[in-house]
mmCIF file with all atom_site columns, C-alpha atoms in Angstrom:
data_model
loop_
_atom_site.group_PDB
_atom_site.id
_atom_site.type_symbol
_atom_site.label_atom_id
_atom_site.label_alt_id
_atom_site.label_comp_id
_atom_site.label_asym_id
_atom_site.label_entity_id
_atom_site.label_seq_id
_atom_site.pdbx_PDB_ins_code
_atom_site.Cartn_x
_atom_site.Cartn_y
_atom_site.Cartn_z
_atom_site.occupancy
_atom_site.B_iso_or_equiv
_atom_site.pdbx_formal_charge
_atom_site.auth_seq_id
_atom_site.auth_comp_id
_atom_site.auth_asym_id
_atom_site.auth_atom_id
_atom_site.pdbx_PDB_model_num
ATOM 1  C CA . MET A 1 1  ? 0.000   0.000  0.000  1.00 0.00 ? 14  MET A CA 1
ATOM 2  C CA . ALA A 1 2  ? 1.441   3.367  -1.011 1.00 0.00 ? 15  ALA A CA 1
ATOM 3  C CA . PHE A 1 3  ? 1.305   6.247  1.449  1.00 0.00 ? 16  PHE A CA 1
ATOM 4  C CA . GLU A 1 4  ? 3.058   9.492  2.296  1.00 0.00 ? 17  GLU A CA 1
ATOM 5  C CA . ARG A 1 5  ? 4.518   10.338 5.696  1.00 0.00 ? 18  ARG A CA 1
ATOM 6  C CA . ILE A 1 6  ? 5.070   13.874 6.947  1.00 0.00 ? 19  ILE A CA 1
ATOM 7  C CA . GLN A 1 7  ? 7.241   15.295 9.704  1.00 0.00 ? 20  GLN A CA 1
ATOM 8  C CA . THR A 1 8  ? 5.237   16.618 12.653 1.00 0.00 ? 21  THR A CA 1
ATOM 9  C CA . GLY A 1 9  ? 5.993   18.714 15.690 1.00 0.00 ? 22  GLY A CA 1
ATOM 10 C CA . VAL A 1 10 ? 3.937   16.820 18.256 1.00 0.00 ? 23  VAL A CA 1
ATOM 11 C CA . ARG A 1 11 ? 4.639   17.642 21.916 1.00 0.00 ? 24  ARG A CA 1
ATOM 12 C CA . LEU A 1 12 ? 4.243   14.808 24.423 1.00 0.00 ? 25  LEU A CA 1
ATOM 13 C CA . GLU A 1 13 ? 4.939   14.322 28.121 1.00 0.00 ? 26  GLU A CA 1
ATOM 14 C CA . LYS A 1 14 ? 8.623   13.518 28.627 1.00 0.00 ? 27  LYS A CA 1
ATOM 15 C CA . ARG A 1 15 ? 8.264   10.221 30.527 1.00 0.00 ? 28  ARG A CA 1
ATOM 16 C CA . LEU A 1 16 ? 5.609   9.034  28.071 1.00 0.00 ? 29  LEU A CA 1
ATOM 17 C CA . VAL A 1 17 ? 8.056   9.557  25.209 1.00 0.00 ? 30  VAL A CA 1
ATOM 18 C CA . LYS A 1 18 ? 10.745  7.618  27.084 1.00 0.00 ? 31  LYS A CA 1
ATOM 19 C CA . VAL A 1 19 ? 8.388   4.657  27.527 1.00 0.00 ? 32  VAL A CA 1
ATOM 20 C CA . LEU A 1 20 ? 7.285   4.814  23.880 1.00 0.00 ? 33  LEU A CA 1
ATOM 21 C CA . LYS A 1 21 ? 10.889  4.973  22.624 1.00 0.00 ? 34  LYS A CA 1
ATOM 22 C CA . ALA A 1 22 ? 11.904  2.060  24.852 1.00 0.00 ? 35  ALA A CA 1
ATOM 23 C CA . LEU A 1 23 ? 8.919   0.009  23.686 1.00 0.00 ? 36  LEU A CA 1
ATOM 24 C CA . ALA A 1 24 ? 9.709   0.765  20.042 1.00 0.00 ? 37  ALA A CA 1
ATOM 25 C CA . GLU A 1 25 ? 13.315  -0.296 20.630 1.00 0.00 ? 38  GLU A CA 1
ATOM 26 C CA . HIS A 1 26 ? 12.125  -3.456 22.415 1.00 0.00 ? 39  HIS A CA 1
ATOM 27 C CA . ARG A 1 27 ? 9.924   -4.305 19.408 1.00 0.00 ? 40  ARG A CA 1
ATOM 28 C CA . ASP A 1 28 ? 12.697  -3.361 16.943 1.00 0.00 ? 41  ASP A CA 1
ATOM 29 C CA . MET A 1 29 ? 10.627  -0.693 15.209 1.00 0.00 ? 42  MET A CA 1
ATOM 30 C CA . SER A 1 30 ? 10.690  3.065  14.819 1.00 0.00 ? 43  SER A CA 1
ATOM 31 C CA . LEU A 1 31 ? 8.822   5.349  17.185 1.00 0.00 ? 44  LEU A CA 1
ATOM 32 C CA . GLY A 1 32 ? 6.734   6.590  14.245 1.00 0.00 ? 45  GLY A CA 1
ATOM 33 C CA . ASP A 1 33 ? 5.726   3.047  13.274 1.00 0.00 ? 46  ASP A CA 1
ATOM 34 C CA . LEU A 1 34 ? 4.746   2.299  16.876 1.00 0.00 ? 47  LEU A CA 1
ATOM 35 C CA . ILE A 1 35 ? 2.611   5.436  17.151 1.00 0.00 ? 48  ILE A CA 1
ATOM 36 C CA . GLU A 1 36 ? 0.951   4.771  13.788 1.00 0.00 ? 49  GLU A CA 1
ATOM 37 C CA . GLY A 1 37 ? 0.051   1.265  14.908 1.00 0.00 ? 50  GLY A CA 1
ATOM 38 C CA . ILE A 1 38 ? -1.355  2.484  18.223 1.00 0.00 ? 51  ILE A CA 1
ATOM 39 C CA . VAL A 1 39 ? -3.500  5.118  16.515 1.00 0.00 ? 52  VAL A CA 1
ATOM 40 C CA . LEU A 1 40 ? -4.779  2.807  13.769 1.00 0.00 ? 53  LEU A CA 1
ATOM 41 C CA . HIS A 1 41 ? -5.820  0.231  16.390 1.00 0.00 ? 54  HIS A CA 1
ATOM 42 C CA . ALA A 1 42 ? -7.466  2.930  18.528 1.00 0.00 ? 55  ALA A CA 1
ATOM 43 C CA . PHE A 1 43 ? -9.419  4.243  15.530 1.00 0.00 ? 56  PHE A CA 1
ATOM 44 C CA . GLU A 1 44 ? -10.970 0.778  15.214 1.00 0.00 ? 57  GLU A CA 1
ATOM 45 C CA . GLY A 1 45 ? -11.606 0.444  18.951 1.00 0.00 ? 58  GLY A CA 1
ATOM 46 C CA . ARG A 1 46 ? -9.015  -2.331 19.229 1.00 0.00 ? 59  ARG A CA 1
ATOM 47 C CA . THR A 1 47 ? -6.172  -2.689 21.688 1.00 0.00 ? 60  THR A CA 1
ATOM 48 C CA . PRO A 1 48 ? -2.782  -2.519 19.969 1.00 0.00 ? 61  PRO A CA 1
ATOM 49 C CA . PHE A 1 49 ? -0.975  -4.627 22.589 1.00 0.00 ? 62  PHE A CA 1
ATOM 50 C CA . SER A 1 50 ? -0.928  -8.244 23.724 1.00 0.00 ? 63  SER A CA 1
ATOM 51 C CA . GLU A 1 51 ? -0.915  -9.126 27.425 1.00 0.00 ? 64  GLU A CA 1
ATOM 52 C CA . GLU A 1 52 ? 2.837   -9.759 27.168 1.00 0.00 ? 65  GLU A CA 1
ATOM 53 C CA . THR A 1 53 ? 3.454   -6.306 25.677 1.00 0.00 ? 66  THR A CA 1
ATOM 54 C CA . LEU A 1 54 ? 1.252   -4.704 28.355 1.00 0.00 ? 67  LEU A CA 1
ATOM 55 C CA . GLU A 1 55 ? 3.480   -6.338 30.977 1.00 0.00 ? 68  GLU A CA 1
ATOM 56 C CA . THR A 1 56 ? 6.542   -4.879 29.226 1.00 0.00 ? 69  THR A CA 1
ATOM 57 C CA . ILE A 1 57 ? 4.866   -1.455 29.185 1.00 0.00 ? 70  ILE A CA 1
ATOM 58 C CA . ALA A 1 58 ? 4.134   -1.721 32.924 1.00 0.00 ? 71  ALA A CA 1
ATOM 59 C CA . GLN A 1 59 ? 7.805   -2.470 33.566 1.00 0.00 ? 72  GLN A CA 1
ATOM 60 C CA . LEU A 1 60 ? 8.945   0.424  31.379 1.00 0.00 ? 73  LEU A CA 1
ATOM 61 C CA . LYS A 1 61 ? 6.506   2.795  33.108 1.00 0.00 ? 74  LYS A CA 1
ATOM 62 C CA . GLN A 1 62 ? 8.052   1.817  36.436 1.00 0.00 ? 75  GLN A CA 1
ATOM 63 C CA . VAL A 1 63 ? 11.604  2.296  35.126 1.00 0.00 ? 76  VAL A CA 1
ATOM 64 C CA . TYR A 1 64 ? 10.813  5.785  33.782 1.00 0.00 ? 77  TYR A CA 1
ATOM 65 C CA . GLY A 1 65 ? 8.502   6.865  36.617 1.00 0.00 ? 78  GLY A CA 1
ATOM 66 C CA . LEU A 1 66 ? 5.423   7.216  34.410 1.00 0.00 ? 79  LEU A CA 1
ATOM 67 C CA . GLU A 1 67 ? 2.364   7.207  36.655 1.00 0.00 ? 80  GLU A CA 1
ATOM 68 C CA . LEU A 1 68 ? -0.057  8.905  34.254 1.00 0.00 ? 81  LEU A CA 1
ATOM 69 C CA . THR A 1 69 ? -3.200  7.045  33.211 1.00 0.00 ? 82  THR A CA 1
ATOM 70 C CA . ALA A 1 70 ? -5.846  7.578  30.546 1.00 0.00 ? 83  ALA A CA 1
ATOM 71 C CA . ALA A 1 71 ? -7.845  9.550  33.122 1.00 0.00 ? 84  ALA A CA 1
ATOM 72 C CA . ASP A 1 72 ? -5.049  12.148 33.141 1.00 0.00 ? 85  ASP A CA 1
ATOM 73 C CA . SER A 1 73 ? -5.087  12.651 29.371 1.00 0.00 ? 86  SER A CA 1
ATOM 74 C CA . HIS A 1 74 ? -7.219  15.814 29.275 1.00 0.00 ? 87  HIS A CA 1
ATOM 75 C CA . ARG A 1 75 ? -5.855  17.322 32.483 1.00 0.00 ? 88  ARG A CA 1
ATOM 76 C CA . LEU A 1 76 ? -2.153  17.612 31.689 1.00 0.00 ? 89  LEU A CA 1
ATOM 77 C CA . LYS A 1 77 ? -0.654  21.046 32.184 1.00 0.00 ? 90  LYS A CA 1
ATOM 78 C CA . GLU A 1 78 ? 2.911   22.129 31.596 1.00 0.00 ? 91  GLU A CA 1
ATOM 79 C CA . ASP A 1 79 ? 5.017   23.659 34.357 1.00 0.00 ? 92  ASP A CA 1
ATOM 80 C CA . GLY A 1 80 ? 4.035   27.124 33.128 1.00 0.00 ? 93  GLY A CA 1
ATOM 81 C CA . GLY A 1 81 ? 0.393   26.315 33.864 1.00 0.00 ? 94  GLY A CA 1
ATOM 82 C CA . ASN A 1 82 ? -0.767  26.392 30.226 1.00 0.00 ? 95  ASN A CA 1
ATOM 83 C CA . ALA A 1 83 ? -2.757  23.471 28.906 1.00 0.00 ? 96  ALA A CA 1
ATOM 84 C CA . ASP A 1 84 ? -0.840  21.737 26.108 1.00 0.00 ? 97  ASP A CA 1
ATOM 85 C CA . HIS A 1 85 ? -3.666  20.710 23.818 1.00 0.00 ? 98  HIS A CA 1
ATOM 86 C CA . ASP A 1 86 ? -5.615  22.013 20.907 1.00 0.00 ? 99  ASP A CA 1
ATOM 87 C CA . PRO A 1 87 ? -9.088  22.959 22.193 1.00 0.00 ? 100 PRO A CA 1
ATOM 88 C CA . SER A 1 88 ? -10.737 22.368 18.788 1.00 0.00 ? 101 SER A CA 1
#
């Protein structure tokens, strides 16, 4: 399947990026490929990870001190107190 990728300037929480990068490395894939897979699964209402991978993610979250959950996703604020999301 032919497609075109573009460079993007997405800002993400620092520890979240560390976990994502480590998971991508663990799965021997690029960070972009991992994120694409996660999003495509989410768009179909499917989980992108097996139980084994979820265990790996839990370990990586502990290593990098990531305690955020899905419930935190719309409440994240940067140190400056400004919400870091597009309100549209």
